[in-house]
Amino acid sequence: MKRFTHVHAGSVDEAAQLLAQYEGKARLNAGGTDLLGVLKDRILPAYPEAIINIKTIPGLSTIVEDKEGLTIGALTTLAELIHSPLIKDFCPLLKEAAITVASPQIRNMATIGGNLCQDTRCWYYRYPDQIGGAIQCFRKGGGTCPAVSGENQYNAVTGAKRCYAVCPSDTAIALTALGAALTVTGTKGTRQLPVEEFYTPLGNILAPDEMVTAIHIEKPGPTATQRFLKFTIRKPIDFAVVSAAAMITLEQGVCTDARIVLGAVAPTPVRELRVEEFLKGKELTEEVAAEAAGLALQGARPLSKNSYKLEIARTLVKRMIMGHACGCQGNCHG
Amino acid sequence: MTEYRFIGKATPRKDALDIVTGKTKFINDLSIPNMLYGKALRSPLPHALIKSIDTSEALALKGVKAVLTYENVPDWLGGLPLHVRILDRKLRYVGAAVALVAAETEEIAAEALRHIKVEYESLPAVYDSEEAIEPDAPQLYEQFPGNVYPLEIQAFGPKSLREIAIGDVDKGFAEADFIVEGTYTYENIPNPLPPEPPGAIAAWEGKDTLTVWSASQGPHMVKVSLQKRMGSINLQSLGSPVGASYGTKYMSWQYVLPAAALAQAAGRPVKYYYENPEHLAAFSLRLGSRIHGKVGMKKNGDVTALSGDWFVNTGASSETAQAMVSVGCGEAQLMLRCPNWSLKPKVVCTNRTASGQVRGFGGQELKCALIPLLTLGMEKADIDPVEFFKKNYVKPGEGYYWRDGFWWESRGIDYTGAIEKGAAVFGWQEKWQGWLKPSSVNGVKRRGVGVGVHGNADVGEDVSEAYVRLDPNGTATIYSGLAEHGTGQRSSICKMVAEVLQLPLERVFVTPTDSRINPFEYGPVGSRGTYAIGSAVIAAAEDAKRQLFEKMAPKFKAAPEVLETEDGMVWVKGQPGTRLPWMKGMRYDSTIMGHGRFEPDFTLPNFMMIFTEVEVDTETGKVDLVRVVGATDVGQVIDPLYLTNQLNGCLGSAGIDSAIFEETVFDTRLGRIMNANMIDYKWRTFAELPEMEHAILETPIPSHRFQAIGVGEIAPSPGPSAVLMAVSNAIGTRIHKYPLTPDKVLAALGKITKQERRGN
């Protein structure tokens, strides 16, 4: 690993100041589980001059409940989320998503903020510099996306234009289904926005001097149920081939509200609005679930090697809906 | 059955405590005074010529002690035949070494690589074995026109086996009731991926003596194979605990020669150790294997003829491909009783990372393509594959051409018992529903079963030597060049010697693997640990015991033949009152050195059958390995835990999982390996193990004193084709492209519609 300056930030403001001072040539480090690999393999065109340690910022690893809901500090580790009774009670969906991330060792280090802001896993983007040089793909300022006609089995099937990398964050999918919002702070102040609006085709909306400081989740209604399913090649460790999250409200067996989100199919989490609309006012029977699943990823344009992801995505949507119907967390359906 | 004191009993491995407490020093834990660190600059292009290379800036960096390019590197060669330079002007794969640097720290070495300026002339590349032999294909080596290697292997003798040519296939096909044919492949080139990457430390003393520390699977062969080609120097090879190898770290030139060249250029010791991405993308992979084959069969399942062209893709160079082809051809005959053969191999080089030695050594690569072809015929004849393999596997008295090109006959045992025991343990009778029929269906999940077979007559290949030294204090020391590469074999030979000499296990030691101390040892390859290495060690112990009794006899005024020993005491048989310690005969001032040597013997095939049960989710295409049963007959168990461990190791490291998710993903436009990391290279974790059980028989086999043969490297080899069969049965349609990832399974199920496909 190349040498760099390492700075401890004592506050969010100081971290933002440092980010501004280094003009995009500094990177924040929380758990380090993603960043260290990025640095070791030297996948980025420019090596950061400074690493700003934000673990030294006090007060960012708490989970606080108020009247509206929960506020989760960005430095809360995935392990802390998983073991939090508040999370278990209000948003089991987030717990289910967090528990699928990587391995216990990594979840002990990795933070929710870092999980949301992690870089894509596209293997063209991640190609290690040691083996003939990193690949200057479109996302890194190169001319083209090599995945389009290459080994694109894990790439986007929808929503991508010039870069076909997918959003790798499992918690982003869960938080989008929960309708969560983020607090983002920079040198010019603080703003809030829905998680859904955080991601862009080439990453996220953070300005070079900004960082995510907190996640806000409104308390779901008392009859809302939540599900998260993740399809991977291996059971542990893997990033999603496709993930799916749902929050569905049932009144006397009839769906009154639904938020259905797919992950790892696009550069951003994908709300399945058509599926949501279709489900409203219906009893969640096997037929309804199957028909709803067929509406997912309508208009998707898979690449040469990833149309199988459509089949898996629709299967997950169906299983989530059926899981809601029988209350089995989707287990009896897969 | 003989009851032994140590043999067949579970005893802790001698190195266990050090390994689990972190005390064991692996190569990368070693540092020797004044040592530098070596690194390689690697080619960005799959096929290119270096037009110019400027190292001046790198050399000017503080801490850089040597930079080597094709212009100033010693002309030491690797490969089969010797043809691969350490650094060449021509680059034949992405990741090929362009330059080498030695520096005071790893960081400086890595930085220096970035200051080497290279201008490349890009050449067209070829990746497919059949495209590579087209007349207009890019040519990798001048000396191998058409990209085809000669099949001769000097080390196997003048008649070395280059094909299977037996009988008359035309006649055989004419006699057949039906003929099946097709193209079958095993080309996902998995990486055996031992946890410890390859690496070595090299240090010169003067011009002629080179000391090498390496984690080679065969440390003595580092000396024997390399010193001559480095100008008849004296190479002193020091082994180390091997962080696993799976065959891949047996060949050592890829990491030893660069270390030695840098050490020579810098005048200081150099450590050259692969980083993980390098290990994944620029070190030995499995061979690619493709057969266009044809099988003639009788209605009763008897095979009358087998013909085929076997395309073996060895990547950028042959490290040992012809030898693997030779052994693979031998092993195919062990599996199949067929009077008429014509299997013609072709070893072809292409512009990807080289293939090399991997457990299963050619036989696994061949069978993974050949067995699916045979199953076409079994299906047509409606024959249970277990019955087919039972009937066909080589029986005592039956013969085969082995790697030396000579006809050998098995004087071993009949493995029918192991097959039947395995089938019973697995519950094959209940689960087998016929070809392309699931064993059970539960909603969208369908289960299927499959079986594969493999065996190897290499357990007696090549030479081993050992000494056993007795000291008067009642201890024995084994002098052996055997490396501990994870199987527990170094502990096993202690058990054998302890049993011969009747010494407590803790009074038996093994020397460090150091070629300055130990006699010749070919190494634990070809599953030869139990038989070949064991035989040499046992012979040395018996020789030592004989000498001990000769020395002690005068004290008893008795013939040496009537003496017995146990726990460092000697007495006259039947007269326990005569007991004397070794010291009384040997005095304090003598040692006894027993010598043992094993000569090659190809008459004892070993055996492995694997039964698998899979569950397929027909909506997602996910294949789960539910249950694995291994069946073997080892003659005599040396240690039940070491054996079970070996059998349990059948999943990963280019084994069974190469049918499920292990693969090297290769982009043919860039010539790059895309999954050179442990997230994208799908390696099973301990959190996802299937149910495993093994059927182990112990039918005495005429090998050595303990009538054991072991199992060794073949533990995973029958697995991949068994998984293919199981998944095909589960989903009711044939699927035969490894690995069976969800995209392939969904496609086989017809669930990926044409409209949704874009591009190629």
Short mmCIF file of C-alpha atoms in Angstrom, two decimals, chain B residues 184-531:
data_model
loop_
_atom_site.label_atom_id
_atom_site.label_comp_id
_atom_site.label_asym_id
_atom_site.label_seq_id
_atom_site.Cartn_x
_atom_site.Cartn_y
_atom_site.Cartn_z
CA TYR B 184 -18.10 -32.58 -23.61
CA THR B 185 -15.96 -30.07 -21.78
CA TYR B 186 -14.42 -29.28 -18.42
CA GLU B 187 -13.07 -25.86 -19.21
CA ASN B 188 -13.91 -23.64 -16.29
CA ILE B 189 -10.22 -23.84 -15.29
CA PRO B 190 -10.70 -23.62 -11.54
CA ASN B 191 -7.83 -22.53 -9.34
CA PRO B 192 -6.67 -25.03 -6.70
CA LEU B 193 -5.95 -22.02 -4.52
CA PRO B 194 -4.14 -23.23 -1.45
CA PRO B 195 -4.61 -20.67 1.35
CA GLU B 196 -0.88 -19.92 1.33
CA PRO B 197 0.24 -18.32 -1.95
CA PRO B 198 3.42 -19.59 -3.59
CA GLY B 199 6.70 -17.97 -2.66
CA ALA B 200 10.36 -18.53 -1.92
CA ILE B 201 13.45 -16.98 -0.38
CA ALA B 202 16.70 -17.38 -2.29
CA ALA B 203 20.21 -16.69 -1.03
CA TRP B 204 23.50 -17.26 -2.84
CA GLU B 205 26.78 -18.25 -1.23
CA GLY B 206 29.32 -17.47 -3.90
CA LYS B 207 28.44 -18.35 -7.48
CA ASP B 208 27.74 -22.02 -7.13
CA THR B 209 25.68 -22.54 -4.04
CA LEU B 210 22.10 -21.41 -3.78
CA THR B 211 19.94 -21.90 -0.72
CA VAL B 212 16.20 -21.83 -1.28
CA TRP B 213 13.48 -21.75 1.35
CA SER B 214 10.14 -22.57 -0.20
CA ALA B 215 6.75 -24.03 0.62
CA SER B 216 7.03 -26.50 -2.22
CA GLN B 217 4.99 -29.69 -2.03
CA GLY B 218 8.17 -31.53 -3.13
CA PRO B 219 11.09 -29.61 -1.65
CA HIS B 220 13.72 -32.18 -2.62
CA MET B 221 12.65 -31.89 -6.26
CA VAL B 222 13.30 -28.15 -6.08
CA LYS B 223 16.94 -29.14 -5.81
CA VAL B 224 16.89 -32.02 -8.26
CA SER B 225 14.86 -30.31 -10.96
CA LEU B 226 16.34 -26.82 -10.82
CA GLN B 227 20.05 -27.00 -10.05
CA LYS B 228 21.00 -28.54 -13.37
CA ARG B 229 19.14 -26.00 -15.46
CA MET B 230 20.73 -23.17 -13.46
CA GLY B 231 24.20 -24.13 -14.66
CA SER B 232 24.89 -27.21 -12.54
CA ILE B 233 25.03 -25.25 -9.33
CA ASN B 234 24.49 -26.85 -5.93
CA LEU B 235 21.01 -25.98 -4.78
CA GLN B 236 20.18 -26.51 -1.12
CA SER B 237 16.44 -26.75 -0.71
CA LEU B 238 14.84 -26.10 2.62
CA GLY B 239 11.18 -26.90 2.84
CA SER B 240 8.67 -25.48 5.19
CA PRO B 241 5.22 -26.37 6.38
CA VAL B 242 3.13 -26.01 3.24
CA GLY B 243 -0.03 -23.94 3.62
CA ALA B 244 -1.65 -26.53 1.35
CA SER B 245 -0.77 -27.12 -2.27
CA TYR B 246 -3.30 -29.41 -4.01
CA GLY B 247 -0.53 -30.15 -6.49
CA THR B 248 -0.11 -26.58 -7.53
CA LYS B 249 3.02 -25.78 -5.52
CA TYR B 250 4.89 -28.93 -6.57
CA MET B 251 6.34 -27.23 -9.63
CA SER B 252 8.56 -24.60 -8.09
CA TRP B 253 10.39 -22.85 -10.91
CA GLN B 254 7.69 -20.20 -11.29
CA TYR B 255 8.52 -18.75 -7.89
CA VAL B 256 12.02 -20.05 -7.15
CA LEU B 257 13.74 -18.92 -10.36
CA PRO B 258 12.64 -15.24 -10.07
CA ALA B 259 13.78 -15.18 -6.43
CA ALA B 260 17.14 -16.71 -7.38
CA ALA B 261 17.63 -14.36 -10.33
CA LEU B 262 16.90 -11.28 -8.22
CA ALA B 263 19.11 -12.52 -5.39
CA GLN B 264 21.94 -13.04 -7.86
CA ALA B 265 21.49 -9.60 -9.40
CA ALA B 266 21.21 -7.81 -6.05
CA GLY B 267 23.90 -9.84 -4.29
CA ARG B 268 21.54 -10.25 -1.36
CA PRO B 269 18.85 -12.73 -0.32
CA VAL B 270 15.45 -12.07 -1.87
CA LYS B 271 11.96 -13.11 -0.90
CA TYR B 272 9.55 -13.40 -3.81
CA TYR B 273 6.02 -14.07 -2.66
CA TYR B 274 2.80 -13.88 -4.66
CA GLU B 275 0.11 -11.47 -3.55
CA ASN B 276 -3.41 -12.88 -3.55
CA PRO B 277 -4.49 -11.31 -6.87
CA GLU B 278 -1.30 -12.68 -8.46
CA HIS B 279 -1.98 -16.11 -7.03
CA LEU B 280 -5.48 -16.00 -8.52
CA ALA B 281 -4.64 -14.50 -11.90
CA ALA B 282 -1.00 -15.32 -12.64
CA PHE B 283 -0.35 -18.76 -11.19
CA SER B 284 -1.19 -22.32 -12.28
CA LEU B 285 -4.80 -23.10 -13.10
CA ARG B 286 -6.39 -26.42 -13.96
CA LEU B 287 -6.13 -27.65 -17.56
CA GLY B 288 -9.01 -27.00 -19.91
CA SER B 289 -10.39 -30.28 -21.24
CA ARG B 290 -12.64 -30.89 -24.25
CA ILE B 291 -13.55 -34.15 -25.94
CA HIS B 292 -15.24 -34.79 -29.25
CA GLY B 293 -15.98 -38.39 -28.54
CA LYS B 294 -17.87 -41.44 -29.66
CA VAL B 295 -18.81 -44.53 -27.68
CA GLY B 296 -20.07 -47.86 -28.98
CA MET B 297 -22.11 -49.94 -26.59
CA LYS B 298 -23.93 -53.22 -26.37
CA LYS B 299 -27.48 -53.34 -25.04
CA ASN B 300 -26.11 -54.85 -21.84
CA GLY B 301 -23.88 -51.80 -21.33
CA ASP B 302 -20.60 -53.38 -22.44
CA VAL B 303 -18.51 -50.74 -24.19
CA THR B 304 -17.19 -52.04 -27.51
CA ALA B 305 -15.29 -48.96 -28.65
CA LEU B 306 -14.33 -45.48 -27.57
CA SER B 307 -12.79 -42.91 -29.85
CA GLY B 308 -12.21 -39.23 -29.46
CA ASP B 309 -10.13 -36.16 -29.92
CA TRP B 310 -9.09 -34.73 -26.59
CA PHE B 311 -8.21 -31.04 -26.70
CA VAL B 312 -6.18 -29.99 -23.70
CA ASN B 313 -5.84 -26.26 -23.23
CA THR B 314 -2.75 -25.52 -21.15
CA GLY B 315 -2.84 -21.74 -21.43
CA ALA B 316 0.30 -19.71 -22.03
CA SER B 317 2.68 -22.58 -21.41
CA SER B 318 2.79 -26.22 -20.55
CA GLU B 319 3.99 -26.58 -17.02
CA THR B 320 3.30 -30.30 -16.98
CA ALA B 321 0.34 -30.83 -19.32
CA GLN B 322 1.77 -33.70 -21.38
CA ALA B 323 2.51 -35.64 -18.20
CA MET B 324 -1.05 -35.04 -17.03
CA VAL B 325 -2.38 -36.21 -20.38
CA SER B 326 -0.25 -39.34 -20.13
CA VAL B 327 -1.43 -40.19 -16.63
CA GLY B 328 -5.00 -39.23 -17.54
CA CYS B 329 -4.94 -41.72 -20.41
CA GLY B 330 -3.76 -44.41 -18.02
CA GLU B 331 -6.47 -43.58 -15.49
CA ALA B 332 -9.25 -43.67 -18.09
CA GLN B 333 -8.40 -47.31 -18.74
CA LEU B 334 -8.70 -48.13 -15.03
CA MET B 335 -12.27 -46.91 -15.11
CA LEU B 336 -13.45 -48.47 -18.33
CA ARG B 337 -13.11 -52.00 -19.61
CA CYS B 338 -13.11 -51.49 -23.35
CA PRO B 339 -11.37 -53.63 -25.98
CA ASN B 340 -11.07 -50.89 -28.61
CA TRP B 341 -9.75 -47.42 -27.88
CA SER B 342 -8.59 -44.50 -29.91
CA LEU B 343 -8.26 -41.41 -27.75
CA LYS B 344 -5.99 -38.82 -29.32
CA PRO B 345 -4.89 -35.95 -27.11
CA LYS B 346 -3.63 -32.61 -28.31
CA VAL B 347 -1.95 -30.23 -25.87
CA VAL B 348 -2.51 -26.69 -27.07
CA CYS B 349 -1.19 -23.35 -25.78
CA THR B 350 -3.36 -20.24 -25.68
CA ASN B 351 -3.08 -16.67 -24.38
CA ARG B 352 -4.26 -17.10 -20.84
CA THR B 353 -2.57 -17.87 -17.52
CA ALA B 354 -0.83 -21.22 -17.72
CA SER B 355 -2.36 -24.40 -16.46
CA GLY B 356 -0.29 -26.60 -14.24
CA GLN B 357 -0.24 -29.45 -11.85
CA VAL B 358 -3.46 -29.81 -9.88
CA ARG B 359 -4.71 -32.79 -7.88
CA GLY B 360 -6.49 -35.25 -10.09
CA PHE B 361 -3.52 -34.76 -12.46
CA GLY B 362 -5.06 -35.09 -15.93
CA GLY B 363 -7.38 -37.88 -14.88
CA GLN B 364 -9.93 -35.57 -13.31
CA GLU B 365 -9.83 -33.27 -16.32
CA LEU B 366 -10.34 -36.21 -18.69
CA LYS B 367 -13.05 -37.93 -16.68
CA CYS B 368 -15.05 -34.77 -16.10
CA ALA B 369 -15.56 -34.67 -19.88
CA LEU B 370 -15.51 -38.40 -20.58
CA ILE B 371 -17.97 -39.66 -17.97
CA PRO B 372 -20.81 -37.36 -19.16
CA LEU B 373 -20.24 -38.79 -22.64
CA LEU B 374 -20.39 -42.34 -21.28
CA THR B 375 -23.59 -41.56 -19.41
CA LEU B 376 -25.29 -40.93 -22.76
CA GLY B 377 -24.71 -44.58 -23.51
CA MET B 378 -25.68 -45.72 -20.02
CA GLU B 379 -28.95 -43.85 -20.39
CA LYS B 380 -29.60 -45.47 -23.73
CA ALA B 381 -28.86 -48.93 -22.35
CA ASP B 382 -30.86 -47.99 -19.24
CA ILE B 383 -28.08 -49.07 -16.96
CA ASP B 384 -27.57 -47.91 -13.39
CA PRO B 385 -24.25 -46.00 -13.32
CA VAL B 386 -23.19 -47.71 -10.11
CA GLU B 387 -23.58 -51.09 -11.82
CA PHE B 388 -21.74 -49.78 -14.85
CA PHE B 389 -18.77 -48.57 -12.83
CA LYS B 390 -18.75 -51.74 -10.74
CA LYS B 391 -18.51 -53.87 -13.85
CA ASN B 392 -15.89 -51.70 -15.50
CA TYR B 393 -13.43 -50.73 -12.78
CA VAL B 394 -10.14 -52.59 -13.17
CA LYS B 395 -9.99 -55.93 -11.34
CA PRO B 396 -6.90 -57.85 -10.20
CA GLY B 397 -5.27 -59.47 -13.20
CA GLU B 398 -6.65 -56.92 -15.65
CA GLY B 399 -4.30 -54.56 -17.40
CA TYR B 400 -3.71 -51.06 -18.69
CA TYR B 401 -1.06 -49.03 -20.46
CA TRP B 402 0.53 -46.72 -17.92
CA ARG B 403 2.53 -43.51 -18.31
CA ASP B 404 5.70 -45.33 -19.40
CA GLY B 405 3.81 -46.83 -22.34
CA PHE B 406 4.09 -50.36 -20.97
CA TRP B 407 1.27 -52.75 -20.22
CA TRP B 408 0.78 -53.35 -16.50
CA GLU B 409 -1.55 -55.68 -14.72
CA SER B 410 -3.24 -54.97 -11.43
CA ARG B 411 -2.06 -57.18 -8.59
CA GLY B 412 -4.24 -55.15 -6.25
CA ILE B 413 -7.72 -55.71 -4.91
CA ASP B 414 -11.26 -55.78 -6.26
CA TYR B 415 -13.07 -52.57 -5.33
CA THR B 416 -16.56 -54.00 -5.77
CA GLY B 417 -16.90 -54.14 -1.99
CA ALA B 418 -16.20 -50.41 -1.63
CA ILE B 419 -18.72 -49.60 -4.36
CA GLU B 420 -21.40 -51.68 -2.69
CA LYS B 421 -20.67 -50.27 0.75
CA GLY B 422 -20.74 -46.72 -0.63
CA ALA B 423 -24.05 -47.34 -2.37
CA ALA B 424 -25.53 -48.76 0.84
CA VAL B 425 -24.33 -45.87 3.01
CA PHE B 426 -25.65 -43.37 0.48
CA GLY B 427 -28.95 -45.17 -0.02
CA TRP B 428 -28.42 -45.32 -3.77
CA GLN B 429 -31.00 -48.04 -4.35
CA GLU B 430 -33.78 -45.97 -2.81
CA LYS B 431 -32.74 -42.71 -4.41
CA TRP B 432 -31.89 -43.77 -7.94
CA GLN B 433 -35.05 -43.48 -10.03
CA GLY B 434 -33.49 -43.91 -13.43
CA TRP B 435 -31.89 -41.52 -15.90
CA LEU B 436 -33.15 -37.94 -15.89
CA LYS B 437 -35.53 -38.66 -13.06
CA PRO B 438 -35.45 -36.75 -9.80
CA SER B 439 -35.13 -38.72 -6.59
CA SER B 440 -37.67 -36.44 -4.94
CA VAL B 441 -39.71 -33.33 -5.70
CA ASN B 442 -40.83 -30.80 -3.11
CA GLY B 443 -42.66 -27.93 -4.77
CA VAL B 444 -40.16 -26.00 -6.85
CA LYS B 445 -37.23 -27.90 -5.34
CA ARG B 446 -36.09 -31.05 -7.00
CA ARG B 447 -33.45 -33.45 -5.78
CA GLY B 448 -31.25 -35.69 -7.87
CA VAL B 449 -28.41 -38.12 -7.31
CA GLY B 450 -25.25 -38.82 -9.24
CA VAL B 451 -22.11 -40.88 -8.95
CA GLY B 452 -18.56 -40.70 -10.28
CA VAL B 453 -15.45 -42.81 -10.12
CA HIS B 454 -11.71 -42.35 -10.28
CA GLY B 455 -8.56 -44.31 -9.57
CA ASN B 456 -4.87 -44.05 -10.02
CA ALA B 457 -1.98 -46.47 -10.44
CA ASP B 458 0.51 -43.70 -9.65
CA VAL B 459 0.52 -44.54 -5.96
CA GLY B 460 3.75 -46.40 -6.70
CA GLU B 461 5.27 -43.91 -9.12
CA ASP B 462 8.86 -42.71 -8.78
CA VAL B 463 11.47 -43.16 -6.10
CA SER B 464 11.56 -42.43 -2.41
CA GLU B 465 14.49 -42.87 -0.08
CA ALA B 466 14.62 -42.56 3.67
CA TYR B 467 16.98 -43.19 6.55
CA VAL B 468 16.00 -44.08 10.05
CA ARG B 469 18.56 -43.31 12.71
CA LEU B 470 18.45 -44.98 16.10
CA ASP B 471 20.04 -43.30 19.05
CA PRO B 472 21.04 -45.23 22.16
CA ASN B 473 18.54 -43.28 24.26
CA GLY B 474 15.72 -45.12 22.57
CA THR B 475 14.72 -42.55 19.99
CA ALA B 476 14.37 -42.80 16.23
CA THR B 477 14.78 -40.02 13.70
CA ILE B 478 13.40 -40.32 10.19
CA TYR B 479 15.43 -38.60 7.49
CA SER B 480 12.93 -37.80 4.80
CA GLY B 481 12.41 -34.99 2.32
CA LEU B 482 8.67 -35.32 2.76
CA ALA B 483 6.96 -31.93 3.13
CA GLU B 484 3.88 -31.57 5.29
CA HIS B 485 1.37 -30.21 2.82
CA GLY B 486 -1.67 -30.66 4.95
CA THR B 487 -2.46 -34.38 4.86
CA GLY B 488 -0.65 -35.34 8.05
CA GLN B 489 1.76 -37.53 6.10
CA ARG B 490 4.78 -36.54 8.19
CA SER B 491 2.92 -37.75 11.25
CA SER B 492 1.85 -40.90 9.39
CA ILE B 493 5.43 -41.94 8.66
CA CYS B 494 6.24 -41.47 12.36
CA LYS B 495 3.43 -43.89 13.13
CA MET B 496 4.82 -46.41 10.66
CA VAL B 497 8.31 -46.21 12.17
CA ALA B 498 6.96 -46.28 15.73
CA GLU B 499 5.04 -49.42 14.82
CA VAL B 500 8.07 -51.17 13.27
CA LEU B 501 10.34 -50.26 16.18
CA GLN B 502 7.61 -50.40 18.82
CA LEU B 503 8.64 -47.02 20.15
CA PRO B 504 6.29 -44.54 21.78
CA LEU B 505 5.18 -42.05 19.10
CA GLU B 506 6.75 -39.17 20.98
CA ARG B 507 10.16 -40.90 20.68
CA VAL B 508 10.03 -40.76 16.85
CA PHE B 509 11.06 -37.61 15.00
CA VAL B 510 11.41 -36.40 11.44
CA THR B 511 14.23 -34.17 10.21
CA PRO B 512 13.36 -30.79 8.75
CA THR B 513 12.85 -30.96 4.98
CA ASP B 514 16.37 -29.97 4.08
CA SER B 515 18.12 -31.41 1.04
CA ARG B 516 21.50 -31.10 2.81
CA ILE B 517 20.39 -33.71 5.34
CA ASN B 518 17.86 -35.95 3.67
CA PRO B 519 18.09 -38.49 0.86
CA PHE B 520 16.11 -38.37 -2.39
CA GLU B 521 12.36 -37.88 -2.10
CA TYR B 522 10.09 -37.37 -5.10
CA GLY B 523 7.42 -35.97 -2.82
CA PRO B 524 3.82 -36.60 -1.84
CA VAL B 525 2.27 -36.53 -5.32
CA GLY B 526 0.29 -39.09 -7.29
CA SER B 527 -1.24 -40.29 -4.01
CA ARG B 528 2.11 -41.99 -3.36
CA GLY B 529 2.47 -40.97 0.29
CA THR B 530 1.13 -44.13 1.90
CA TYR B 531 2.61 -46.71 -0.46
#
